[in-house]
Tab-separated table of C-alpha atoms and ligand atoms in Angstrom:
chain	number	residue	atom	x	y	z
A	95	MET	CA	-54.599	-90.301	60.814
A	96	THR	CA	-57.667	-91.672	59.042
A	97	LEU	CA	-58.252	-95.361	59.564
A	98	LYS	CA	-57.819	-97.751	56.657
A	99	LEU	CA	-60.475	-100.378	56.170
A	100	SER	CA	-60.751	-103.762	54.509
A	101	VAL	CA	-63.982	-105.486	53.551
A	102	VAL	CA	-63.801	-109.254	53.212
A	103	GLY	CA	-66.527	-110.647	50.950
A	104	THR	CA	-67.801	-108.351	48.222
A	105	GLY	CA	-71.279	-109.739	47.672
A	106	TYR	CA	-74.379	-107.755	48.355
A	107	LEU	CA	-73.462	-106.667	51.872
A	108	GLY	CA	-69.715	-106.262	51.298
A	109	ALA	CA	-69.886	-104.306	48.049
A	110	THR	CA	-72.408	-101.934	49.618
A	111	HIS	CA	-70.397	-101.530	52.800
A	112	ALA	CA	-67.124	-100.965	50.913
A	113	ALA	CA	-68.588	-98.268	48.644
A	114	CYS	CA	-70.392	-96.549	51.517
A	115	MET	CA	-67.328	-96.533	53.801
A	116	SER	CA	-65.286	-95.076	50.940
A	117	SER	CA	-67.924	-92.371	50.538
A	118	LEU	CA	-67.327	-91.457	54.190
A	119	GLY	CA	-63.693	-90.719	53.258
A	120	PHE	CA	-61.930	-93.957	54.251
A	121	THR	CA	-59.455	-95.848	52.096
A	122	VAL	CA	-61.129	-99.218	51.536
A	123	ILE	CA	-59.813	-102.446	50.066
A	124	GLY	CA	-62.471	-105.023	49.111
A	125	VAL	CA	-61.273	-108.648	49.044
A	126	ASP	CA	-63.010	-111.706	47.664
A	127	THR	CA	-62.002	-115.155	46.427
A	128	ASP	CA	-64.244	-114.756	43.352
A	129	ALA	CA	-61.914	-113.360	40.665
A	130	GLN	CA	-64.758	-112.589	38.273
A	131	LYS	CA	-66.630	-110.544	40.867
A	132	ILE	CA	-63.470	-108.629	41.777
A	133	ALA	CA	-62.727	-107.907	38.104
A	134	GLN	CA	-66.270	-106.605	37.591
A	135	LEU	CA	-66.217	-104.421	40.702
A	136	SER	CA	-62.780	-103.052	39.779
A	137	ARG	CA	-64.243	-101.940	36.447
A	138	GLY	CA	-67.044	-100.209	38.347
A	139	GLU	CA	-69.649	-102.808	37.358
A	140	LEU	CA	-72.053	-104.031	39.994
A	141	PRO	CA	-72.650	-107.817	39.768
A	142	PHE	CA	-76.249	-107.328	40.991
A	143	TYR	CA	-78.963	-104.700	40.813
A	144	GLU	CA	-79.254	-102.206	43.645
A	145	PRO	CA	-80.623	-98.699	43.094
A	146	GLY	CA	-77.991	-95.996	43.646
A	147	LEU	CA	-75.113	-98.361	44.390
A	148	ASP	CA	-73.976	-98.545	40.758
A	149	THR	CA	-73.271	-94.821	40.556
A	150	LEU	CA	-71.755	-94.711	44.050
A	151	LEU	CA	-69.368	-97.546	43.137
A	152	VAL	CA	-68.150	-95.715	40.034
A	153	SER	CA	-67.693	-92.402	41.799
A	154	GLU	CA	-65.846	-93.973	44.756
A	155	ILE	CA	-63.470	-95.909	42.486
A	156	LYS	CA	-62.703	-92.621	40.739
A	157	THR	CA	-61.603	-91.031	44.013
A	158	GLY	CA	-58.871	-93.687	44.290
A	159	ARG	CA	-59.996	-94.595	47.814
A	160	LEU	CA	-61.850	-97.769	46.830
A	161	THR	CA	-60.044	-100.772	45.312
A	162	PHE	CA	-60.719	-104.490	45.006
A	163	THR	CA	-58.447	-107.527	44.953
A	164	THR	CA	-58.357	-111.308	45.336
A	165	ASP	CA	-55.059	-111.047	47.200
A	166	PHE	CA	-55.703	-111.340	50.930
A	167	SER	CA	-52.262	-109.993	51.816
A	168	ALA	CA	-53.557	-106.610	50.634
A	169	VAL	CA	-55.466	-106.241	53.908
A	170	ALA	CA	-52.158	-105.890	55.779
A	171	ASP	CA	-52.375	-102.113	55.587
A	172	ALA	CA	-55.849	-101.869	57.081
A	173	ASP	CA	-56.720	-101.107	60.699
A	174	VAL	CA	-60.305	-102.388	60.650
A	175	HIS	CA	-61.472	-105.463	58.741
A	176	PHE	CA	-65.165	-106.000	58.080
A	177	ILE	CA	-66.264	-109.604	57.504
A	178	CYS	CA	-69.185	-109.484	55.072
A	179	VAL	CA	-69.374	-113.030	53.661
A	180	GLY	CA	-72.550	-115.076	53.364
A	181	THR	CA	-73.896	-117.546	55.909
A	182	PRO	CA	-76.336	-119.604	53.806
A	183	GLN	CA	-78.515	-122.412	55.104
A	184	SER	CA	-76.507	-125.660	55.333
A	185	LYS	CA	-77.215	-128.288	52.733
A	186	ASP	CA	-78.032	-130.902	55.368
A	187	GLY	CA	-80.215	-129.031	57.846
A	188	LEU	CA	-81.614	-125.763	59.157
A	189	ALA	CA	-78.387	-124.397	60.639
A	190	ALA	CA	-76.277	-121.651	59.068
A	191	ASP	CA	-73.181	-122.690	57.160
A	192	LEU	CA	-70.224	-120.882	58.736
A	193	THR	CA	-67.597	-122.101	56.261
A	194	TYR	CA	-67.074	-118.694	54.625
A	195	VAL	CA	-66.943	-116.739	57.881
A	196	LYS	CA	-64.367	-119.090	59.391
A	197	ALA	CA	-62.323	-119.174	56.178
A	198	SER	CA	-62.316	-115.358	55.922
A	199	VAL	CA	-61.025	-114.829	59.430
A	200	ALA	CA	-58.393	-117.540	58.898
A	201	ALA	CA	-57.376	-115.970	55.568
A	202	ILE	CA	-56.741	-112.503	56.990
A	203	ALA	CA	-55.239	-113.635	60.328
A	204	PRO	CA	-51.633	-113.847	59.032
A	205	TYR	CA	-51.814	-110.241	57.776
A	206	LEU	CA	-53.414	-108.536	60.767
A	207	LYS	CA	-51.217	-105.768	62.060
A	208	ASN	CA	-50.781	-104.891	65.681
A	209	GLY	CA	-53.909	-103.406	67.233
A	210	SER	CA	-56.181	-104.090	64.282
A	211	LEU	CA	-59.839	-104.898	64.753
A	212	VAL	CA	-61.815	-107.587	62.915
A	213	VAL	CA	-65.508	-106.670	62.762
A	214	GLY	CA	-68.064	-109.296	61.814
A	215	LYS	CA	-71.113	-108.053	59.937
A	216	SER	CA	-72.446	-111.358	58.615
A	217	THR	CA	-75.541	-112.842	60.274
A	218	VAL	CA	-74.279	-115.676	62.476
A	219	PRO	CA	-75.575	-118.057	65.137
A	220	VAL	CA	-75.050	-116.675	68.626
A	221	GLY	CA	-71.688	-117.788	69.999
A	222	THR	CA	-69.851	-117.512	66.676
A	223	ALA	CA	-68.157	-114.199	67.526
A	224	GLN	CA	-66.743	-115.537	70.783
A	225	MET	CA	-65.523	-118.688	69.035
A	226	LEU	CA	-63.773	-116.597	66.355
A	227	ARG	CA	-62.325	-114.270	68.971
A	228	ASP	CA	-60.890	-117.269	70.833
A	229	GLN	CA	-59.344	-118.553	67.600
A	230	LEU	CA	-57.902	-115.140	66.830
A	231	ALA	CA	-56.378	-115.010	70.294
A	232	ILE	CA	-54.206	-117.909	69.125
A	233	SER	CA	-53.590	-117.052	65.452
A	234	ALA	CA	-53.303	-113.255	65.828
A	235	PRO	CA	-53.134	-112.337	69.540
A	236	HIS	CA	-52.312	-108.714	68.705
A	237	ALA	CA	-55.720	-108.250	67.043
A	238	ASP	CA	-59.243	-108.036	68.471
A	239	LEU	CA	-62.711	-108.958	67.217
A	240	ALA	CA	-66.089	-107.231	67.489
A	241	TRP	CA	-69.523	-107.814	65.976
A	242	ASN	CA	-71.548	-105.157	64.191
A	243	PRO	CA	-74.713	-106.626	62.659
A	244	GLU	CA	-76.120	-105.153	59.492
A	245	PHE	CA	-79.780	-104.266	59.020
A	246	LEU	CA	-79.800	-103.113	55.418
A	247	ARG	CA	-82.696	-103.959	53.147
A	248	GLU	CA	-82.201	-104.827	49.501
A	249	GLY	CA	-83.478	-101.966	47.391
A	250	PHE	CA	-82.454	-99.465	50.110
A	251	ALA	CA	-78.922	-100.700	50.766
A	252	VAL	CA	-77.056	-97.390	50.417
A	253	GLU	CA	-79.618	-95.430	52.417
A	254	ASP	CA	-79.703	-98.079	55.166
A	255	THR	CA	-75.893	-98.112	55.417
A	256	LEU	CA	-75.324	-94.364	55.473
A	257	THR	CA	-78.423	-93.418	57.456
A	258	PRO	CA	-79.312	-96.531	59.478
A	259	ASN	CA	-81.990	-96.387	62.150
A	260	ARG	CA	-79.433	-97.649	64.698
A	261	LEU	CA	-75.867	-98.873	65.023
A	262	VAL	CA	-75.311	-101.948	67.143
A	263	VAL	CA	-71.817	-102.991	68.197
A	264	GLY	CA	-70.915	-106.063	70.157
A	265	VAL	CA	-67.560	-105.486	71.847
A	266	ALA	CA	-65.466	-107.109	74.535
A	267	ASN	CA	-63.701	-103.911	75.630
A	268	ASP	CA	-63.708	-100.092	75.395
A	269	ARG	CA	-60.940	-99.959	72.825
A	270	ALA	CA	-62.987	-101.857	70.228
A	271	GLU	CA	-65.912	-99.504	70.826
A	272	THR	CA	-63.671	-96.455	70.417
A	273	ILE	CA	-62.399	-97.724	67.049
A	274	LEU	CA	-65.909	-98.406	65.805
A	275	LYS	CA	-67.042	-94.965	66.966
A	276	GLU	CA	-64.249	-93.498	64.873
A	277	VAL	CA	-65.360	-95.468	61.801
A	278	TYR	CA	-68.983	-94.478	62.184
A	279	ALA	CA	-68.379	-90.894	63.392
A	280	PRO	CA	-70.162	-89.270	60.405
A	281	VAL	CA	-73.155	-91.585	60.861
A	282	ILE	CA	-73.264	-91.013	64.624
A	283	ALA	CA	-73.141	-87.261	63.944
A	284	LEU	CA	-76.524	-87.587	62.204
A	285	GLY	CA	-78.020	-88.561	65.556
A	286	THR	CA	-78.092	-92.303	64.853
A	287	PRO	CA	-78.709	-94.263	68.066
A	288	TRP	CA	-75.594	-96.167	69.189
A	289	ILE	CA	-76.042	-99.394	71.084
A	290	ARG	CA	-73.110	-101.073	72.780
A	291	ALA	CA	-73.700	-104.697	73.589
A	292	ASP	CA	-71.696	-107.781	74.462
A	293	LEU	CA	-70.851	-110.171	71.624
A	294	PRO	CA	-73.760	-112.636	72.044
A	295	THR	CA	-76.350	-109.874	72.397
A	296	ALA	CA	-75.140	-108.149	69.225
A	297	GLU	CA	-75.438	-111.417	67.306
A	298	LEU	CA	-78.889	-112.024	68.774
A	299	VAL	CA	-80.170	-108.523	67.940
A	300	LYS	CA	-79.870	-109.306	64.250
A	301	VAL	CA	-81.709	-112.625	64.256
A	302	ALA	CA	-84.280	-111.317	66.718
A	303	ALA	CA	-85.034	-108.374	64.399
A	304	ASN	CA	-85.431	-110.615	61.349
A	305	SER	CA	-87.536	-113.093	63.333
A	306	PHE	CA	-89.818	-110.285	64.455
A	307	LEU	CA	-90.235	-109.040	60.885
A	308	ALA	CA	-90.947	-112.568	59.649
A	309	THR	CA	-93.472	-112.997	62.451
A	310	LYS	CA	-95.255	-109.782	61.500
A	311	ILE	CA	-95.594	-110.908	57.895
A	312	SER	CA	-96.776	-114.397	58.813
A	313	PHE	CA	-99.180	-112.944	61.360
A	314	ILE	CA	-100.922	-110.886	58.706
A	315	ASN	CA	-100.885	-113.837	56.294
A	316	ALA	CA	-102.514	-115.981	58.979
A	317	MET	CA	-105.160	-113.255	59.292
A	318	ALA	CA	-105.545	-113.419	55.511
A	319	GLU	CA	-106.349	-117.119	55.769
A	320	VAL	CA	-108.958	-116.416	58.441
A	321	CYS	CA	-110.405	-113.522	56.422
A	322	GLU	CA	-110.788	-115.820	53.434
A	323	ALA	CA	-112.569	-118.394	55.594
A	324	ALA	CA	-114.791	-115.845	57.317
A	325	GLY	CA	-115.579	-113.534	54.422
A	326	GLY	CA	-113.398	-110.643	55.616
A	327	ASP	CA	-110.847	-108.349	53.993
A	328	VAL	CA	-107.287	-108.544	55.310
A	329	THR	CA	-106.222	-105.219	53.772
A	330	VAL	CA	-108.885	-103.368	55.776
A	331	LEU	CA	-107.985	-105.388	58.864
A	332	ALA	CA	-104.271	-104.535	58.477
A	333	LYS	CA	-105.029	-100.866	58.038
A	334	ALA	CA	-107.277	-100.827	61.077
A	335	ILE	CA	-104.882	-102.590	63.459
A	336	GLY	CA	-101.929	-100.626	62.070
A	337	TYR	CA	-103.294	-97.345	63.428
A	338	ASP	CA	-102.433	-98.590	66.898
A	339	PRO	CA	-98.869	-97.289	67.266
A	340	ARG	CA	-97.996	-100.332	69.387
A	341	ILE	CA	-98.706	-102.461	66.309
A	342	GLY	CA	-97.722	-100.077	63.494
A	343	ASN	CA	-98.758	-100.371	59.876
A	344	ARG	CA	-95.445	-101.435	58.313
A	345	PHE	CA	-94.682	-105.026	57.344
A	346	LEU	CA	-98.365	-105.887	57.443
A	347	GLN	CA	-98.735	-106.369	53.699
A	348	ALA	CA	-100.540	-109.682	53.240
A	349	GLY	CA	-99.703	-111.762	50.207
A	350	ILE	CA	-97.490	-114.630	49.141
A	351	GLY	CA	-95.102	-114.067	52.024
A	352	PHE	CA	-91.432	-113.481	52.621
A	353	GLY	CA	-88.454	-114.806	50.730
A	354	GLY	CA	-84.936	-113.684	49.934
A	355	GLY	CA	-81.512	-114.560	51.257
A	356	CYS	CA	-82.211	-113.485	54.839
A	357	LEU	CA	-85.575	-113.899	56.558
A	358	PRO	CA	-86.256	-117.583	55.671
A	359	LYS	CA	-82.765	-118.873	56.418
A	360	ASP	CA	-82.319	-116.676	59.480
A	361	ILE	CA	-85.408	-117.963	61.284
A	362	ARG	CA	-84.382	-121.549	60.495
A	363	ALA	CA	-80.816	-121.033	61.695
A	364	PHE	CA	-82.144	-119.340	64.835
A	365	MET	CA	-84.323	-122.364	65.625
A	366	ALA	CA	-81.396	-124.720	65.043
A	367	ARG	CA	-79.150	-122.682	67.327
A	368	ALA	CA	-81.781	-122.414	70.072
A	369	GLU	CA	-82.083	-126.188	70.027
A	370	GLU	CA	-78.322	-126.555	70.428
A	371	LEU	CA	-78.486	-124.167	73.375
A	372	GLY	CA	-81.294	-126.125	75.028
A	373	ALA	CA	-83.845	-123.379	74.338
A	374	LYS	CA	-85.740	-125.175	71.561
A	375	GLN	CA	-89.177	-124.478	73.011
A	376	ALA	CA	-88.616	-120.723	73.091
A	377	LEU	CA	-88.483	-120.591	69.308
A	378	GLU	CA	-90.980	-123.332	68.429
A	379	PHE	CA	-93.320	-120.567	67.194
A	380	LEU	CA	-90.882	-119.775	64.379
A	381	ARG	CA	-91.621	-123.186	62.888
A	382	GLU	CA	-95.244	-122.080	62.567
A	383	ILE	CA	-94.120	-118.723	61.094
A	384	ASP	CA	-92.210	-120.672	58.438
A	385	GLN	CA	-95.205	-122.934	57.768
A	386	ILE	CA	-97.654	-120.034	57.399
A	387	ASN	CA	-95.193	-118.421	55.024
A	388	LEU	CA	-94.885	-121.480	52.803
A	389	ARG	CA	-98.661	-122.010	52.917
A	390	ALA	CA	-99.188	-118.569	51.353
A	391	ARG	CA	-97.434	-119.835	48.216
A	392	GLN	CA	-99.577	-122.967	48.184
A	393	ARG	CA	-102.759	-120.885	48.523
A	394	VAL	CA	-102.050	-119.190	45.194
A	395	ILE	CA	-101.630	-122.544	43.504
A	396	ASP	CA	-104.884	-123.742	45.089
A	397	VAL	CA	-106.730	-120.681	43.737
A	398	VAL	CA	-105.339	-121.293	40.247
A	399	ARG	CA	-106.433	-124.936	40.338
A	400	ALA	CA	-109.844	-124.125	41.786
A	401	ASP	CA	-110.473	-121.539	39.092
A	402	LEU	CA	-108.919	-123.108	36.012
A	403	SER	CA	-108.776	-126.847	36.584
A	404	GLU	CA	-107.019	-129.508	38.633
A	405	ASP	CA	-105.289	-130.454	35.396
A	406	LEU	CA	-103.282	-127.411	34.368
A	407	THR	CA	-101.682	-128.856	31.250
A	408	LYS	CA	-103.898	-126.917	28.847
A	409	TYR	CA	-103.449	-123.559	30.537
A	410	ARG	CA	-101.161	-120.659	29.923
A	411	ILE	CA	-100.240	-118.632	33.009
A	412	ALA	CA	-98.405	-115.318	32.973
A	413	VAL	CA	-96.411	-114.662	36.139
A	414	LEU	CA	-95.574	-111.015	36.804
A	415	GLY	CA	-92.489	-110.872	39.001
A	416	ALA	CA	-89.657	-113.316	39.699
A	417	THR	CA	-87.607	-111.530	42.358
A	418	PHE	CA	-88.335	-111.902	46.077
A	419	LYS	CA	-89.208	-108.215	46.266
A	420	PRO	CA	-89.201	-105.224	43.908
A	421	ASP	CA	-86.121	-103.057	43.216
A	422	SER	CA	-83.840	-106.078	43.442
A	423	ASP	CA	-82.675	-108.781	41.044
A	424	ASP	CA	-82.385	-111.282	43.889
A	425	VAL	CA	-84.341	-114.491	43.320
A	426	ARG	CA	-83.069	-116.419	46.340
A	427	ASP	CA	-86.005	-118.250	47.926
A	428	SER	CA	-88.343	-116.033	45.936
A	429	PRO	CA	-92.004	-116.872	46.606
A	430	ALA	CA	-92.881	-115.640	43.089
A	431	LEU	CA	-90.388	-117.888	41.354
A	432	ASP	CA	-91.300	-120.817	43.582
A	433	ILE	CA	-94.964	-120.496	42.594
A	434	ALA	CA	-94.017	-120.188	38.911
A	435	ALA	CA	-91.836	-123.304	39.140
A	436	GLN	CA	-94.527	-125.305	40.935
A	437	LEU	CA	-97.160	-124.412	38.325
A	438	HIS	CA	-94.691	-125.309	35.594
A	439	ALA	CA	-93.996	-128.646	37.296
A	440	ALA	CA	-97.768	-129.229	37.418
A	441	GLY	CA	-97.853	-128.998	33.615
A	442	ALA	CA	-99.037	-125.411	33.055
A	443	LYS	CA	-97.401	-123.307	30.367
A	444	VAL	CA	-95.857	-120.604	32.555
A	445	ILE	CA	-94.348	-117.402	31.186
A	446	VAL	CA	-92.444	-115.284	33.682
A	447	HIS	CA	-91.821	-111.565	33.387
A	448	ASP	CA	-89.636	-109.452	35.650
A	449	PRO	CA	-88.090	-106.013	35.120
A	450	LYS	CA	-84.666	-106.982	36.541
A	451	GLY	CA	-84.616	-110.606	37.611
A	452	ILE	CA	-84.932	-112.633	34.405
A	453	GLU	CA	-81.286	-113.654	34.094
A	454	PRO	CA	-80.821	-114.795	37.718
A	455	ALA	CA	-84.221	-116.514	37.556
A	456	ARG	CA	-83.313	-118.309	34.343
A	457	LYS	CA	-80.100	-119.563	35.953
A	458	ARG	CA	-82.122	-121.055	38.778
A	459	PHE	CA	-84.942	-122.478	36.632
A	460	PRO	CA	-83.640	-122.893	33.068
A	461	THR	CA	-86.732	-124.824	31.975
A	462	LEU	CA	-89.138	-121.970	32.734
A	463	ALA	CA	-90.118	-119.609	29.917
A	464	PHE	CA	-89.177	-115.941	30.378
A	465	GLU	CA	-90.329	-112.881	28.481
A	466	GLU	CA	-88.848	-109.396	28.693
A	467	ASP	CA	-91.875	-107.631	27.305
A	468	VAL	CA	-94.818	-107.774	29.655
A	469	ARG	CA	-97.269	-107.501	26.738
A	470	VAL	CA	-95.767	-110.589	25.133
A	471	ALA	CA	-95.722	-112.430	28.462
A	472	VAL	CA	-99.466	-112.010	28.992
A	473	LYS	CA	-100.445	-112.877	25.411
A	474	ASP	CA	-103.202	-115.539	25.328
A	475	ALA	CA	-102.882	-116.134	29.063
A	476	ASP	CA	-105.675	-117.914	30.926
A	477	ALA	CA	-104.573	-116.223	34.139
A	478	ILE	CA	-102.216	-113.480	35.234
A	479	LEU	CA	-100.471	-113.829	38.590
A	480	HIS	CA	-99.122	-110.623	40.109
A	481	LEU	CA	-96.429	-111.949	42.462
A	482	THR	CA	-93.778	-109.227	42.923
A	483	GLU	CA	-95.018	-105.684	43.385
A	484	TRP	CA	-92.892	-103.799	40.853
A	485	LYS	CA	-94.158	-100.284	40.236
A	486	GLU	CA	-94.535	-100.946	36.523
A	487	TYR	CA	-97.231	-103.551	37.209
A	488	ARG	CA	-99.318	-100.981	39.065
A	489	GLU	CA	-99.072	-98.790	35.987
A	490	LEU	CA	-100.419	-101.427	33.595
A	491	ASP	CA	-103.602	-100.511	31.756
A	492	PRO	CA	-106.128	-103.283	32.520
A	493	ALA	CA	-108.112	-102.511	29.356
A	494	ALA	CA	-105.064	-102.790	27.097
A	495	ILE	CA	-103.848	-105.965	28.837
A	496	GLY	CA	-107.398	-107.315	28.542
A	497	GLN	CA	-107.075	-107.145	24.753
A	498	LEU	CA	-104.078	-109.482	24.827
A	499	VAL	CA	-105.117	-112.274	27.169
A	500	LYS	CA	-107.368	-115.236	26.510
A	501	SER	CA	-109.211	-114.877	29.787
A	502	LYS	CA	-109.407	-111.807	32.013
A	503	PHE	CA	-108.480	-113.534	35.271
A	504	LEU	CA	-106.044	-111.900	37.681
A	505	ILE	CA	-104.658	-113.119	40.984
A	506	ASP	CA	-103.047	-110.361	43.015
A	507	GLY	CA	-100.554	-112.153	45.237
A	508	ARG	CA	-99.317	-108.904	46.774
A	509	ASN	CA	-102.553	-106.964	47.301
A	510	MET	CA	-101.041	-103.999	45.551
A	511	LEU	CA	-103.063	-103.596	42.368
A	512	ASP	CA	-106.101	-101.344	42.140
A	513	ARG	CA	-108.774	-104.022	42.218
A	514	ASP	CA	-111.612	-101.689	41.198
A	515	LYS	CA	-109.691	-100.448	38.178
A	516	TRP	CA	-109.153	-104.014	36.946
A	517	ARG	CA	-112.719	-105.057	37.717
A	518	ASN	CA	-114.108	-102.036	35.914
A	519	ALA	CA	-112.161	-103.174	32.861
A	520	GLY	CA	-113.979	-106.513	32.999
A	521	TRP	CA	-111.457	-108.590	34.949
A	522	ARG	CA	-112.183	-111.247	37.538
A	523	VAL	CA	-109.791	-110.472	40.352
A	524	HIS	CA	-108.793	-112.721	43.213
A	525	ALA	CA	-106.738	-110.984	45.887
A	526	LEU	CA	-105.280	-113.047	48.754
A	527	GLY	CA	-107.172	-112.566	51.995
A	528	ARG	CA	-110.021	-110.582	50.441
A	529	THR	CA	-113.267	-112.346	49.783
A	530	ASP	CA	-115.590	-109.934	48.025
B	737	UGA	C1	-84.373	-108.159	55.521
B	737	UGA	C2	-84.577	-107.172	56.678
B	737	UGA	O1	-85.727	-106.365	56.417
B	737	UGA	C3	-83.345	-106.271	56.831
B	737	UGA	O2	-83.502	-105.412	57.938
B	737	UGA	C4	-82.121	-107.162	57.038
B	737	UGA	O3	-80.930	-106.416	57.172
B	737	UGA	C5	-81.981	-108.114	55.866
B	737	UGA	O4	-83.174	-108.904	55.745
B	737	UGA	C6	-80.795	-108.996	56.114
B	737	UGA	O5	-80.848	-109.818	57.048
B	737	UGA	O6	-79.757	-108.820	55.473
B	737	UGA	P1	-84.565	-107.963	52.860
B	737	UGA	O7	-84.228	-109.419	52.811
B	737	UGA	O8	-83.884	-107.021	51.911
B	737	UGA	O9	-84.259	-107.388	54.334
B	737	UGA	O10	-86.109	-107.859	52.591
B	737	UGA	P2	-87.392	-107.299	53.336
B	737	UGA	O11	-87.675	-105.921	52.890
B	737	UGA	O12	-87.320	-107.562	54.795
B	737	UGA	O13	-88.504	-108.252	52.710
B	737	UGA	C7	-88.444	-109.660	52.925
B	737	UGA	C8	-89.604	-110.358	52.282
B	737	UGA	O14	-90.806	-110.083	52.986
B	737	UGA	C9	-89.872	-109.988	50.822
B	737	UGA	O15	-90.087	-111.188	50.098
B	737	UGA	C10	-91.121	-109.150	50.888
B	737	UGA	O16	-91.892	-109.238	49.730
B	737	UGA	C11	-91.840	-109.760	52.079
B	737	UGA	N1	-92.782	-108.846	52.770
B	737	UGA	C12	-92.320	-107.724	53.366
B	737	UGA	C13	-94.125	-109.169	52.813
B	737	UGA	O17	-94.572	-110.208	52.282
B	737	UGA	N2	-94.996	-108.323	53.476
B	737	UGA	C14	-94.565	-107.202	54.082
B	737	UGA	O18	-95.398	-106.482	54.671
B	737	UGA	C15	-93.197	-106.883	54.013
């Protein structure tokens, strides 16, 4: 008989996981405490932007396999329960806030049927899975717990869930592995590497992967700083080192650095956890990774001040991009929005454009000015800042935009625009990490 699944937490990760598991043929119940979110999802409306997930959600609801509820007792039917709630940075420090993970496991515990498996997918500090498993041994001794970290990227969520580059499962026994192999059978059949680990290793794989990615980005941004000081070009440098397969050319895009709901908070939580474990020194370098990352934002502000004036009150600055990356409406810890807000706080008249992120950005910074039409956003601007690399910005016509602005000054914070094209149209272009 086909397994029945529940997904606890229907945010970004949970909604994606629920729809994808349904598409593999499972009956899936998505549960969340947020009644509004559940109502939206039940109507087939996605509360956030993610390419391809909107249509998948609608088609899976139509099959009758995928339903959503706020009633936790509805999980009683399920055999496998995926915990997909958030683990944000705590308000009072660097550590991850485990409130939602603990509450989710406690909420489903009374309904867990004999032999069911709870599977954590949220990113958690190492040791959390064992702690939850110990608690479950008291509250629901007939159930088991495993950890199965998620590596999906926003913008590619469906693809990364259905065709991941690996599946990692942290299990305490063979039975848990067998159940997870049954869930992921269609994905395993594609040849996806399967890695069985113990619980702490599975938790560590996730934060180690995100720390490595963050390190790669900050490494190239550190090189950008040196290139600026030495008269070099970081884009050429990145291309040249990237040909070495041991280094690889991906995640070497220099610019204003990483943001979002994962990389920044994950490296901080990892440092906090290492300190608790007595391994503080091992992750000291991540503090520097964080600093380099934040410095990239400051460097853009420094360029604006150096070029326009220390006093920005008379200047109008158009910011292209508010989300932390393209193909997402996520503005959590967005470097673009942070820069916009800092320039606004410094007195500049800042107008922000974004193809998908205006509403979430406005919620976060209601005092910033937003414009849905890029041509209106750039009107009379003294500088344009390209801060999120949406495709539509690469398609802008520099000559036409040049007719609208007050001064043809462009800062490319993502090193993604065709510098020659803009220069040929009479623009002064400053690209991070490139001196000529
Ligand atoms: C990241 C990881 O890439 C996923 O594998 C992981 O599952 C996810 O976090 C998570 O923990 O849930 P995501 O936050 O969607 O995924 O974003 P990334 O594609 O990793 O980009 C993060 C940030 O780095 C963005 O702000 C992006 O603009 C920046 N970045 C990326 C660069 O500045 N340079 C690069 O070369 C690449």
